[in-house]
mmCIF file of C-alpha atoms in Angstrom:
data_model
loop_
_atom_site.group_PDB
_atom_site.id
_atom_site.type_symbol
_atom_site.label_atom_id
_atom_site.label_comp_id
_atom_site.label_asym_id
_atom_site.label_seq_id
_atom_site.Cartn_x
_atom_site.Cartn_y
_atom_site.Cartn_z
ATOM 1 C CA MET A 104 44.767 -2.711 -15.586
ATOM 2 C CA THR A 105 42.642 -1.799 -12.874
ATOM 3 C CA ILE A 106 43.330 0.762 -11.092
ATOM 4 C CA SER A 107 42.925 1.467 -7.134
ATOM 5 C CA GLY A 108 39.106 2.365 -6.442
ATOM 6 C CA VAL A 109 38.318 1.552 -10.469
ATOM 7 C CA ASN A 110 36.492 -1.695 -10.845
ATOM 8 C CA GLY A 111 37.182 -3.758 -14.230
ATOM 9 C CA THR A 112 34.887 -1.615 -16.409
ATOM 10 C CA GLY A 113 36.146 1.515 -15.541
ATOM 11 C CA GLN A 114 33.866 2.712 -13.109
ATOM 12 C CA ARG A 115 34.613 4.405 -9.828
ATOM 13 C CA ARG A 116 33.844 1.556 -6.453
ATOM 14 C CA PRO A 117 31.384 2.300 -4.164
ATOM 15 C CA THR A 118 32.758 2.803 -1.004
ATOM 16 C CA MET A 119 31.783 1.734 2.618
ATOM 17 C CA LYS A 120 30.827 5.551 3.477
ATOM 18 C CA GLU A 121 28.391 5.527 0.821
ATOM 19 C CA VAL A 122 26.683 1.851 0.967
ATOM 20 C CA ALA A 123 26.278 3.303 4.864
ATOM 21 C CA ALA A 124 24.798 6.791 3.382
ATOM 22 C CA ARG A 125 22.261 4.043 0.970
ATOM 23 C CA ALA A 126 20.767 1.811 4.183
ATOM 24 C CA GLY A 127 20.565 4.965 6.558
ATOM 25 C CA VAL A 128 23.092 3.661 9.215
ATOM 26 C CA ALA A 129 26.035 3.967 11.059
ATOM 27 C CA LEU A 130 29.770 3.693 9.187
ATOM 28 C CA LYS A 131 30.545 1.075 12.319
ATOM 29 C CA THR A 132 27.685 -0.621 11.531
ATOM 30 C CA VAL A 133 28.222 -1.477 7.681
ATOM 31 C CA SER A 134 31.947 -1.972 8.843
ATOM 32 C CA ARG A 135 30.634 -4.802 11.653
ATOM 33 C CA VAL A 136 28.432 -6.191 8.461
ATOM 34 C CA VAL A 137 31.267 -6.681 6.482
ATOM 35 C CA ASN A 138 33.237 -8.097 8.668
ATOM 36 C CA GLU A 139 30.420 -10.566 10.276
ATOM 37 C CA GLU A 140 31.193 -9.000 13.696
ATOM 38 C CA PRO A 141 28.303 -9.652 15.929
ATOM 39 C CA ASN A 142 26.090 -7.642 17.970
ATOM 40 C CA VAL A 143 24.463 -5.853 14.485
ATOM 41 C CA SER A 144 20.248 -6.582 14.465
ATOM 42 C CA PRO A 145 18.945 -8.618 11.626
ATOM 43 C CA GLU A 146 17.058 -5.514 10.308
ATOM 44 C CA LEU A 147 20.592 -3.175 10.560
ATOM 45 C CA THR A 148 22.030 -6.577 8.540
ATOM 46 C CA ALA A 149 19.321 -6.668 6.308
ATOM 47 C CA LYS A 150 19.651 -2.687 5.673
ATOM 48 C CA VAL A 151 23.137 -3.080 4.731
ATOM 49 C CA GLN A 152 23.186 -5.749 2.826
ATOM 50 C CA ALA A 153 19.855 -4.825 0.857
ATOM 51 C CA ALA A 154 22.747 -1.766 0.029
ATOM 52 C CA ILE A 155 25.355 -3.830 -0.916
ATOM 53 C CA LYS A 156 23.098 -5.146 -3.412
ATOM 54 C CA GLU A 157 21.968 -1.687 -4.821
ATOM 55 C CA LEU A 158 25.723 -0.197 -5.784
ATOM 56 C CA ASN A 159 27.235 -3.464 -6.342
ATOM 57 C CA TYR A 160 29.657 -2.745 -3.151
ATOM 58 C CA THR A 161 32.699 -5.232 -3.185
ATOM 59 C CA PRO A 162 34.674 -4.872 0.110
ATOM 60 C CA ASN A 163 38.641 -4.465 -0.014
ATOM 61 C CA GLU A 164 39.571 -8.317 1.083
ATOM 62 C CA SER A 165 42.954 -7.804 1.163
ATOM 63 C CA ALA A 166 42.287 -5.243 3.837
ATOM 64 C CA ARG A 167 39.801 -7.144 5.590
ATOM 65 C CA MET A 168 42.107 -9.828 6.499
ATOM 66 C CA LEU A 169 44.570 -8.001 7.365
ATOM 67 C CA ARG A 170 43.021 -6.275 10.029
ATOM 68 C CA ARG A 171 42.332 -9.718 11.250
ATOM 69 C CA GLY A 172 45.546 -10.732 10.707
ATOM 70 C CA LYS A 173 45.665 -12.921 7.970
ATOM 71 C CA THR A 174 46.289 -12.371 3.838
ATOM 72 C CA GLY A 175 44.607 -15.559 2.371
ATOM 73 C CA THR A 176 47.709 -15.900 0.501
ATOM 74 C CA ILE A 177 49.864 -19.567 0.911
ATOM 75 C CA ALA A 178 53.635 -19.893 -0.872
ATOM 76 C CA VAL A 179 54.809 -22.768 -1.880
ATOM 77 C CA VAL A 180 58.119 -23.769 -2.477
ATOM 78 C CA ILE A 181 59.034 -27.001 -4.804
ATOM 79 C CA ARG A 182 62.049 -28.212 -6.881
ATOM 80 C CA ASP A 183 60.698 -28.256 -10.196
ATOM 81 C CA ILE A 184 57.483 -27.467 -11.720
ATOM 82 C CA GLY A 185 58.723 -29.909 -14.231
ATOM 83 C CA ASP A 186 58.665 -32.791 -11.992
ATOM 84 C CA PRO A 187 55.385 -34.293 -12.458
ATOM 85 C CA PHE A 188 55.304 -35.122 -8.781
ATOM 86 C CA PHE A 189 55.985 -31.499 -7.757
ATOM 87 C CA ALA A 190 53.560 -30.231 -10.978
ATOM 88 C CA SER A 191 50.634 -32.523 -9.359
ATOM 89 C CA LEU A 192 50.922 -31.097 -5.649
ATOM 90 C CA GLY A 193 51.191 -27.384 -7.381
ATOM 91 C CA ARG A 194 48.119 -28.377 -8.639
ATOM 92 C CA ALA A 195 45.998 -29.916 -5.714
ATOM 93 C CA VAL A 196 47.092 -26.795 -3.575
ATOM 94 C CA GLU A 197 46.135 -24.581 -6.388
ATOM 95 C CA LEU A 198 42.498 -26.297 -6.418
ATOM 96 C CA TRP A 199 41.929 -26.393 -2.521
ATOM 97 C CA ALA A 200 43.087 -22.175 -2.776
ATOM 98 C CA ARG A 201 40.594 -21.730 -5.678
ATOM 99 C CA SER A 202 37.698 -23.420 -3.353
ATOM 100 C CA SER A 203 38.403 -21.608 -0.073
ATOM 101 C CA GLY A 204 39.011 -18.232 -1.421
ATOM 102 C CA SER A 205 43.084 -18.289 -1.117
ATOM 103 C CA VAL A 206 45.818 -17.073 -3.344
ATOM 104 C CA VAL A 207 48.630 -19.034 -4.017
ATOM 105 C CA MET A 208 52.219 -18.323 -4.592
ATOM 106 C CA ILE A 209 54.682 -20.753 -6.257
ATOM 107 C CA GLY A 210 58.668 -20.733 -6.037
ATOM 108 C CA LEU A 211 61.254 -23.245 -7.295
ATOM 109 C CA THR A 212 64.303 -24.205 -5.914
ATOM 110 C CA ASP A 213 65.791 -26.291 -8.477
ATOM 111 C CA GLU A 214 67.363 -28.051 -5.640
ATOM 112 C CA ASP A 215 69.904 -24.845 -4.630
ATOM 113 C CA PRO A 216 69.742 -24.381 -0.625
ATOM 114 C CA ASP A 217 70.738 -20.544 -1.952
ATOM 115 C CA ARG A 218 67.851 -20.231 -3.732
ATOM 116 C CA GLU A 219 65.858 -22.014 -1.164
ATOM 117 C CA ARG A 220 66.900 -19.159 0.948
ATOM 118 C CA ASP A 221 66.072 -16.389 -0.926
ATOM 119 C CA VAL A 222 62.494 -17.721 -2.129
ATOM 120 C CA CYS A 223 61.159 -18.402 1.076
ATOM 121 C CA LEU A 224 62.314 -15.228 2.555
ATOM 122 C CA GLU A 225 61.077 -13.143 -0.570
ATOM 123 C CA PHE A 226 57.807 -14.981 -0.184
ATOM 124 C CA VAL A 227 57.466 -14.419 4.093
ATOM 125 C CA ALA A 228 58.127 -10.849 3.504
ATOM 126 C CA ARG A 229 54.365 -10.587 1.827
ATOM 127 C CA ARG A 230 53.261 -12.333 4.823
ATOM 128 C CA PRO A 231 51.617 -15.558 3.848
ATOM 129 C CA ASP A 232 49.341 -17.321 6.192
ATOM 130 C CA ALA A 233 50.973 -20.879 5.408
ATOM 131 C CA LEU A 234 54.202 -22.410 3.643
ATOM 132 C CA ILE A 235 54.621 -25.151 2.237
ATOM 133 C CA MET A 236 57.898 -26.506 0.848
ATOM 134 C CA ALA A 237 60.153 -29.066 0.038
ATOM 135 C CA PRO A 238 63.073 -28.062 2.034
ATOM 136 C CA ILE A 239 66.633 -29.065 0.176
ATOM 137 C CA GLY A 240 69.010 -27.075 2.431
ATOM 138 C CA GLU A 241 70.422 -28.095 5.138
ATOM 139 C CA THR A 242 68.651 -26.173 7.615
ATOM 140 C CA GLN A 243 65.519 -24.196 7.589
ATOM 141 C CA GLU A 244 66.121 -21.707 10.683
ATOM 142 C CA TYR A 245 65.850 -18.971 8.561
ATOM 143 C CA LEU A 246 62.323 -18.927 8.979
ATOM 144 C CA ALA A 247 62.480 -19.293 12.703
ATOM 145 C CA PRO A 248 61.226 -15.685 13.534
ATOM 146 C CA HIS A 249 58.231 -16.381 11.192
ATOM 147 C CA VAL A 250 57.197 -19.416 12.581
ATOM 148 C CA ASP A 251 57.434 -17.787 15.899
ATOM 149 C CA ALA A 252 55.605 -15.017 14.906
ATOM 150 C CA GLY A 253 52.349 -17.270 13.489
ATOM 151 C CA MET A 254 53.352 -18.397 9.723
ATOM 152 C CA ALA A 255 52.458 -22.096 9.258
ATOM 153 C CA VAL A 256 55.206 -24.203 7.982
ATOM 154 C CA VAL A 257 53.901 -27.549 6.529
ATOM 155 C CA THR A 258 56.940 -29.193 4.180
ATOM 156 C CA ILE A 259 55.947 -32.098 1.818
ATOM 157 C CA ASP A 260 58.309 -35.113 0.398
ATOM 158 C CA ARG A 261 61.594 -33.872 3.272
ATOM 159 C CA PRO A 262 61.064 -32.581 6.445
ATOM 160 C CA ALA A 263 62.393 -29.176 7.609
ATOM 161 C CA HIS A 264 65.877 -28.789 10.045
ATOM 162 C CA GLY A 265 65.967 -26.076 12.756
ATOM 163 C CA ILE A 266 61.677 -25.388 12.747
ATOM 164 C CA GLU A 267 59.075 -26.405 14.508
ATOM 165 C CA ALA A 268 57.091 -27.323 11.291
ATOM 166 C CA ASP A 269 54.752 -30.284 10.208
ATOM 167 C CA ALA A 270 55.638 -32.947 7.529
ATOM 168 C CA VAL A 271 54.168 -35.809 4.970
ATOM 169 C CA LEU A 272 56.172 -37.868 4.002
ATOM 170 C CA ALA A 273 55.815 -40.905 1.251
ATOM 171 C CA ASP A 274 56.775 -44.231 2.921
ATOM 172 C CA ASN A 275 60.243 -44.814 1.309
ATOM 173 C CA ALA A 276 61.162 -47.302 2.713
ATOM 174 C CA GLY A 277 58.009 -49.382 2.841
ATOM 175 C CA GLY A 278 57.986 -48.556 -0.950
ATOM 176 C CA ILE A 279 61.806 -50.117 -1.299
ATOM 177 C CA ASP A 280 60.877 -52.921 0.476
ATOM 178 C CA GLN A 281 57.966 -53.651 -2.361
ATOM 179 C CA ALA A 282 60.326 -53.249 -5.136
ATOM 180 C CA ILE A 283 63.277 -55.521 -3.890
ATOM 181 C CA ASP A 284 60.962 -57.967 -2.489
ATOM 182 C CA HIS A 285 58.720 -58.557 -6.019
ATOM 183 C CA LEU A 286 62.168 -57.937 -7.603
ATOM 184 C CA VAL A 287 63.266 -61.088 -6.102
ATOM 185 C CA ARG A 288 60.385 -63.096 -6.125
ATOM 186 C CA GLN A 289 60.959 -62.692 -9.960
ATOM 187 C CA GLY A 290 64.716 -64.539 -9.704
ATOM 188 C CA HIS A 291 67.056 -61.484 -9.446
ATOM 189 C CA ARG A 292 69.907 -60.962 -7.140
ATOM 190 C CA ARG A 293 72.295 -58.459 -9.201
ATOM 191 C CA ILE A 294 69.374 -55.160 -8.701
ATOM 192 C CA ALA A 295 71.314 -51.673 -9.529
ATOM 193 C CA TYR A 296 70.062 -49.584 -7.657
ATOM 194 C CA LEU A 297 69.893 -45.669 -9.547
ATOM 195 C CA GLY A 298 69.550 -42.727 -7.244
ATOM 196 C CA ASP A 299 69.487 -39.241 -6.907
ATOM 197 C CA ASP A 300 72.634 -37.251 -5.142
ATOM 198 C CA GLU A 301 72.477 -38.334 -1.368
ATOM 199 C CA ARG A 302 72.309 -35.196 0.053
ATOM 200 C CA ILE A 303 68.892 -35.252 -0.485
ATOM 201 C CA PHE A 304 66.402 -36.404 2.355
ATOM 202 C CA THR A 305 64.377 -38.634 -0.170
ATOM 203 C CA ALA A 306 67.393 -40.381 -1.954
ATOM 204 C CA ARG A 307 69.128 -40.724 1.324
ATOM 205 C CA GLU A 308 66.322 -42.643 2.863
ATOM 206 C CA ARG A 309 65.742 -44.973 -0.491
ATOM 207 C CA VAL A 310 69.315 -46.286 -0.774
ATOM 208 C CA VAL A 311 69.330 -46.936 3.177
ATOM 209 C CA ALA A 312 66.218 -48.941 2.358
ATOM 210 C CA TYR A 313 67.887 -50.413 -0.833
ATOM 211 C CA ARG A 314 70.404 -52.220 1.485
ATOM 212 C CA ALA A 315 68.048 -53.130 3.972
ATOM 213 C CA ALA A 316 65.976 -54.930 1.832
ATOM 214 C CA MET A 317 69.462 -56.327 0.483
ATOM 215 C CA ALA A 318 70.642 -57.706 3.961
ATOM 216 C CA ARG A 319 67.075 -59.094 4.300
ATOM 217 C CA HIS A 320 67.256 -61.066 1.244
ATOM 218 C CA ARG A 321 70.838 -62.303 2.474
ATOM 219 C CA ILE A 322 71.979 -60.329 -1.144
ATOM 220 C CA GLU A 323 75.479 -59.188 -0.865
ATOM 221 C CA VAL A 324 75.487 -55.376 -2.001
ATOM 222 C CA ASP A 325 78.096 -55.181 -5.677
ATOM 223 C CA GLU A 326 79.067 -51.413 -5.032
ATOM 224 C CA ASP A 327 79.237 -51.465 -8.613
ATOM 225 C CA LEU A 328 75.575 -51.331 -8.682
ATOM 226 C CA VAL A 329 75.052 -48.709 -6.929
ATOM 227 C CA HIS A 330 75.139 -44.938 -8.953
ATOM 228 C CA LEU A 331 73.846 -42.174 -6.616
ATOM 229 C CA SER A 332 74.181 -38.805 -9.443
ATOM 230 C CA GLU A 333 71.863 -36.209 -10.930
ATOM 231 C CA PRO A 334 69.736 -37.974 -13.237
ATOM 232 C CA THR A 335 71.318 -36.475 -16.237
ATOM 233 C CA THR A 336 71.270 -38.084 -20.104
ATOM 234 C CA GLU A 337 74.764 -38.395 -20.010
ATOM 235 C CA GLY A 338 75.111 -39.923 -16.579
ATOM 236 C CA ILE A 339 72.393 -41.960 -16.594
ATOM 237 C CA GLY A 340 73.744 -43.215 -20.060
ATOM 238 C CA ILE A 341 77.102 -43.563 -18.551
ATOM 239 C CA THR A 342 75.320 -45.841 -15.340
ATOM 240 C CA LEU A 343 73.867 -48.097 -17.901
ATOM 241 C CA SER A 344 76.520 -49.219 -19.228
ATOM 242 C CA ALA A 345 78.785 -49.431 -16.459
ATOM 243 C CA VAL A 346 75.752 -51.693 -14.677
ATOM 244 C CA LEU A 347 74.658 -53.666 -17.694
ATOM 245 C CA ASP A 348 78.299 -53.961 -20.282
ATOM 246 C CA ARG A 349 79.975 -55.872 -17.943
ATOM 247 C CA PRO A 350 80.771 -59.256 -17.177
ATOM 248 C CA GLU A 351 78.152 -60.254 -14.617
ATOM 249 C CA PRO A 352 75.953 -57.435 -15.575
ATOM 250 C CA ALA A 353 72.721 -56.262 -13.606
ATOM 251 C CA THR A 354 69.581 -58.549 -14.555
ATOM 252 C CA ALA A 355 67.296 -55.641 -12.661
ATOM 253 C CA LEU A 356 67.226 -52.044 -12.354
ATOM 254 C CA LEU A 357 65.767 -50.130 -9.652
ATOM 255 C CA SER A 358 65.449 -46.432 -10.415
ATOM 256 C CA ALA A 359 64.879 -44.213 -7.426
ATOM 257 C CA ASN A 360 62.748 -41.391 -8.517
ATOM 258 C CA ASN A 361 60.661 -40.594 -11.786
ATOM 259 C CA MET A 362 63.242 -38.064 -13.294
ATOM 260 C CA THR A 363 65.851 -41.175 -13.353
ATOM 261 C CA THR A 364 63.848 -42.970 -14.938
ATOM 262 C CA ALA A 365 62.611 -41.689 -17.399
ATOM 263 C CA GLU A 366 66.813 -41.197 -18.596
ATOM 264 C CA VAL A 367 66.564 -45.319 -17.725
ATOM 265 C CA LEU A 368 63.983 -45.834 -20.524
ATOM 266 C CA ARG A 369 65.561 -43.387 -23.027
ATOM 267 C CA GLY A 370 69.075 -45.285 -22.139
ATOM 268 C CA LEU A 371 67.295 -48.798 -22.536
ATOM 269 C CA ALA A 372 65.792 -48.042 -26.187
ATOM 270 C CA GLY A 373 65.963 -50.768 -27.806
ATOM 271 C CA ARG A 374 66.860 -53.486 -25.427
ATOM 272 C CA ARG A 375 63.600 -52.485 -22.490
ATOM 273 C CA ASP A 376 62.562 -56.213 -22.694
ATOM 274 C CA GLN A 377 66.188 -57.499 -21.849
ATOM 275 C CA VAL A 378 66.165 -56.043 -18.236
ATOM 276 C CA ALA A 379 63.816 -55.907 -15.410
ATOM 277 C CA LEU A 380 63.031 -51.768 -13.952
ATOM 278 C CA VAL A 381 61.255 -51.379 -11.467
ATOM 279 C CA SER A 382 60.777 -47.356 -10.476
ATOM 280 C CA PHE A 383 59.992 -45.494 -7.366
ATOM 281 C CA ASP A 384 57.501 -42.851 -8.611
ATOM 282 C CA ASP A 385 55.055 -43.620 -11.474
ATOM 283 C CA LEU A 386 54.844 -42.054 -14.769
ATOM 284 C CA ALA A 387 51.929 -40.252 -16.257
ATOM 285 C CA LEU A 388 52.208 -42.658 -19.482
ATOM 286 C CA GLY A 389 54.214 -45.462 -17.837
ATOM 287 C CA ASP A 390 50.839 -47.576 -18.471
ATOM 288 C CA LEU A 391 51.308 -47.028 -22.067
ATOM 289 C CA LEU A 392 54.894 -47.890 -22.681
ATOM 290 C CA SER A 393 56.136 -52.154 -23.920
ATOM 291 C CA PRO A 394 56.407 -53.592 -21.558
ATOM 292 C CA GLY A 395 54.582 -51.301 -19.245
ATOM 293 C CA LEU A 396 56.225 -49.594 -16.236
ATOM 294 C CA THR A 397 56.262 -51.338 -13.168
ATOM 295 C CA ALA A 398 56.252 -48.506 -10.330
ATOM 296 C CA VAL A 399 56.175 -47.723 -7.075
ATOM 297 C CA ALA A 400 53.093 -45.221 -6.853
ATOM 298 C CA GLN A 401 53.091 -42.436 -4.229
ATOM 299 C CA SER A 402 50.159 -40.227 -4.614
ATOM 300 C CA ALA A 403 50.900 -36.504 -4.997
ATOM 301 C CA ASP A 404 47.097 -35.491 -4.267
ATOM 302 C CA VAL A 405 47.209 -37.299 -1.299
ATOM 303 C CA MET A 406 50.049 -35.922 0.099
ATOM 304 C CA ALA A 407 48.560 -32.336 -0.826
ATOM 305 C CA ARG A 408 46.130 -33.231 1.029
ATOM 306 C CA THR A 409 47.551 -34.226 4.096
ATOM 307 C CA ALA A 410 49.919 -31.172 3.589
ATOM 308 C CA ILE A 411 46.670 -28.715 3.686
ATOM 309 C CA GLN A 412 45.438 -30.771 6.277
ATOM 310 C CA LEU A 413 47.704 -30.775 8.738
ATOM 311 C CA MET A 414 48.449 -26.547 7.739
ATOM 312 C CA THR A 415 44.668 -25.808 8.360
ATOM 313 C CA GLU A 416 44.962 -27.868 11.956
ATOM 314 C CA ARG A 417 48.345 -25.503 12.400
ATOM 315 C CA LEU A 418 46.574 -22.185 11.397
ATOM 316 C CA PRO A 419 45.106 -22.000 14.850
ATOM 317 C CA GLU A 420 47.628 -23.425 16.834
ATOM 318 C CA PRO A 421 51.009 -22.410 15.235
ATOM 319 C CA HIS A 422 53.009 -23.230 17.997
ATOM 320 C CA ARG A 423 51.977 -26.809 18.665
ATOM 321 C CA PRO A 424 54.367 -29.504 18.336
ATOM 322 C CA GLY A 425 55.420 -30.664 14.878
ATOM 323 C CA ARG A 426 53.533 -33.700 13.495
ATOM 324 C CA THR A 427 54.849 -36.316 10.831
ATOM 325 C CA VAL A 428 52.454 -38.109 8.516
ATOM 326 C CA ARG A 429 53.916 -40.879 6.541
ATOM 327 C CA VAL A 430 51.774 -41.584 2.904
ATOM 328 C CA PRO A 431 51.737 -45.490 1.772
ATOM 329 C CA VAL A 432 52.710 -46.295 -1.232
ATOM 330 C CA LYS A 433 51.626 -48.867 -3.762
ATOM 331 C CA LEU A 434 53.483 -51.505 -6.210
ATOM 332 C CA THR A 435 52.211 -51.224 -9.788
ATOM 333 C CA ILE A 436 52.399 -54.376 -11.581
ATOM 334 C CA ARG A 437 52.750 -53.786 -15.629
ATOM 335 C CA GLY A 438 55.845 -55.759 -17.088
ATOM 336 C CA SER A 439 58.789 -53.990 -16.772
ATOM 337 C CA GLY A 440 59.300 -55.398 -13.291
ATOM 338 C CA GLU A 441 58.416 -59.133 -14.640
ATOM 339 C CA ILE A 442 61.448 -59.967 -16.771
ATOM 340 C CA PRO A 443 63.144 -62.720 -16.237
ATOM 341 C CA PRO A 444 66.947 -63.058 -14.896
ATOM 342 C CA ALA A 445 68.675 -63.810 -19.030
ATOM 343 C CA GLY A 446 69.793 -67.766 -18.541
#
């Protein structure tokens, strides 16, 4: 345990006043050197820096940043740290924070709008410089007073509503187009779509893109092959039976997110080589499956870096108009999406 005024070895921390006494300068001079303020002569700066080194003085970084109106803290609010996409996002932000001397707070919403609001308000009460979040609620207007006060907000995967914020989104429509085009080239027309709850922004964009892509290929959508629900083992099992165990079964599956894909692979055990599968979102071990997983890959690292860039640009201009950046996705072919229709 570390007690205020005591360092990790149990020794009392030297004070700024003691640094001033050792350097033979005024206390205000030490403060100016520590806070990197101008108008301190090189000679006095050298004396203060020598005293700091001799006493092993460590400035109170929190107090210094608060005086500058900054806390050096970034809040990250995401759905689920167990989701590979969001786990990669959290890690990318943490690595950036570590290199920049910032601290990250991570909170989880579990796709619950009330939980999102509670977590965000709890975090912003701690005065973070910025908030990176994957919104789930219909509006984030509850953050408006904090945005008006200068807090930078960047959303990732989904846009915000009710506040001025930047957004980093995947090219959902482009990814679905790539998946459908690929399956049609393999000869498929009965392509089942397995997606998440349509209230979720990404789920909504992707199913709309699926219908548009099918229409572009002049393929009528069989609504019995479209299933939108939370990806549970039991639920996906029922869905697979509904689309595969029927007189005219689907010959291909388009799984619209990695959590659904994981359950689809579990449900297809023993017959993965009988139906084509393309996933929107890759899986960490997708290349080790048999057949390998054909997937539309979105890069959490690229999205995180883009969010961080937008955040650093917004910090000095917190009231500028919001920007939206669409990050490209890429179809990775490994075998599961190349299984031809039976017969």
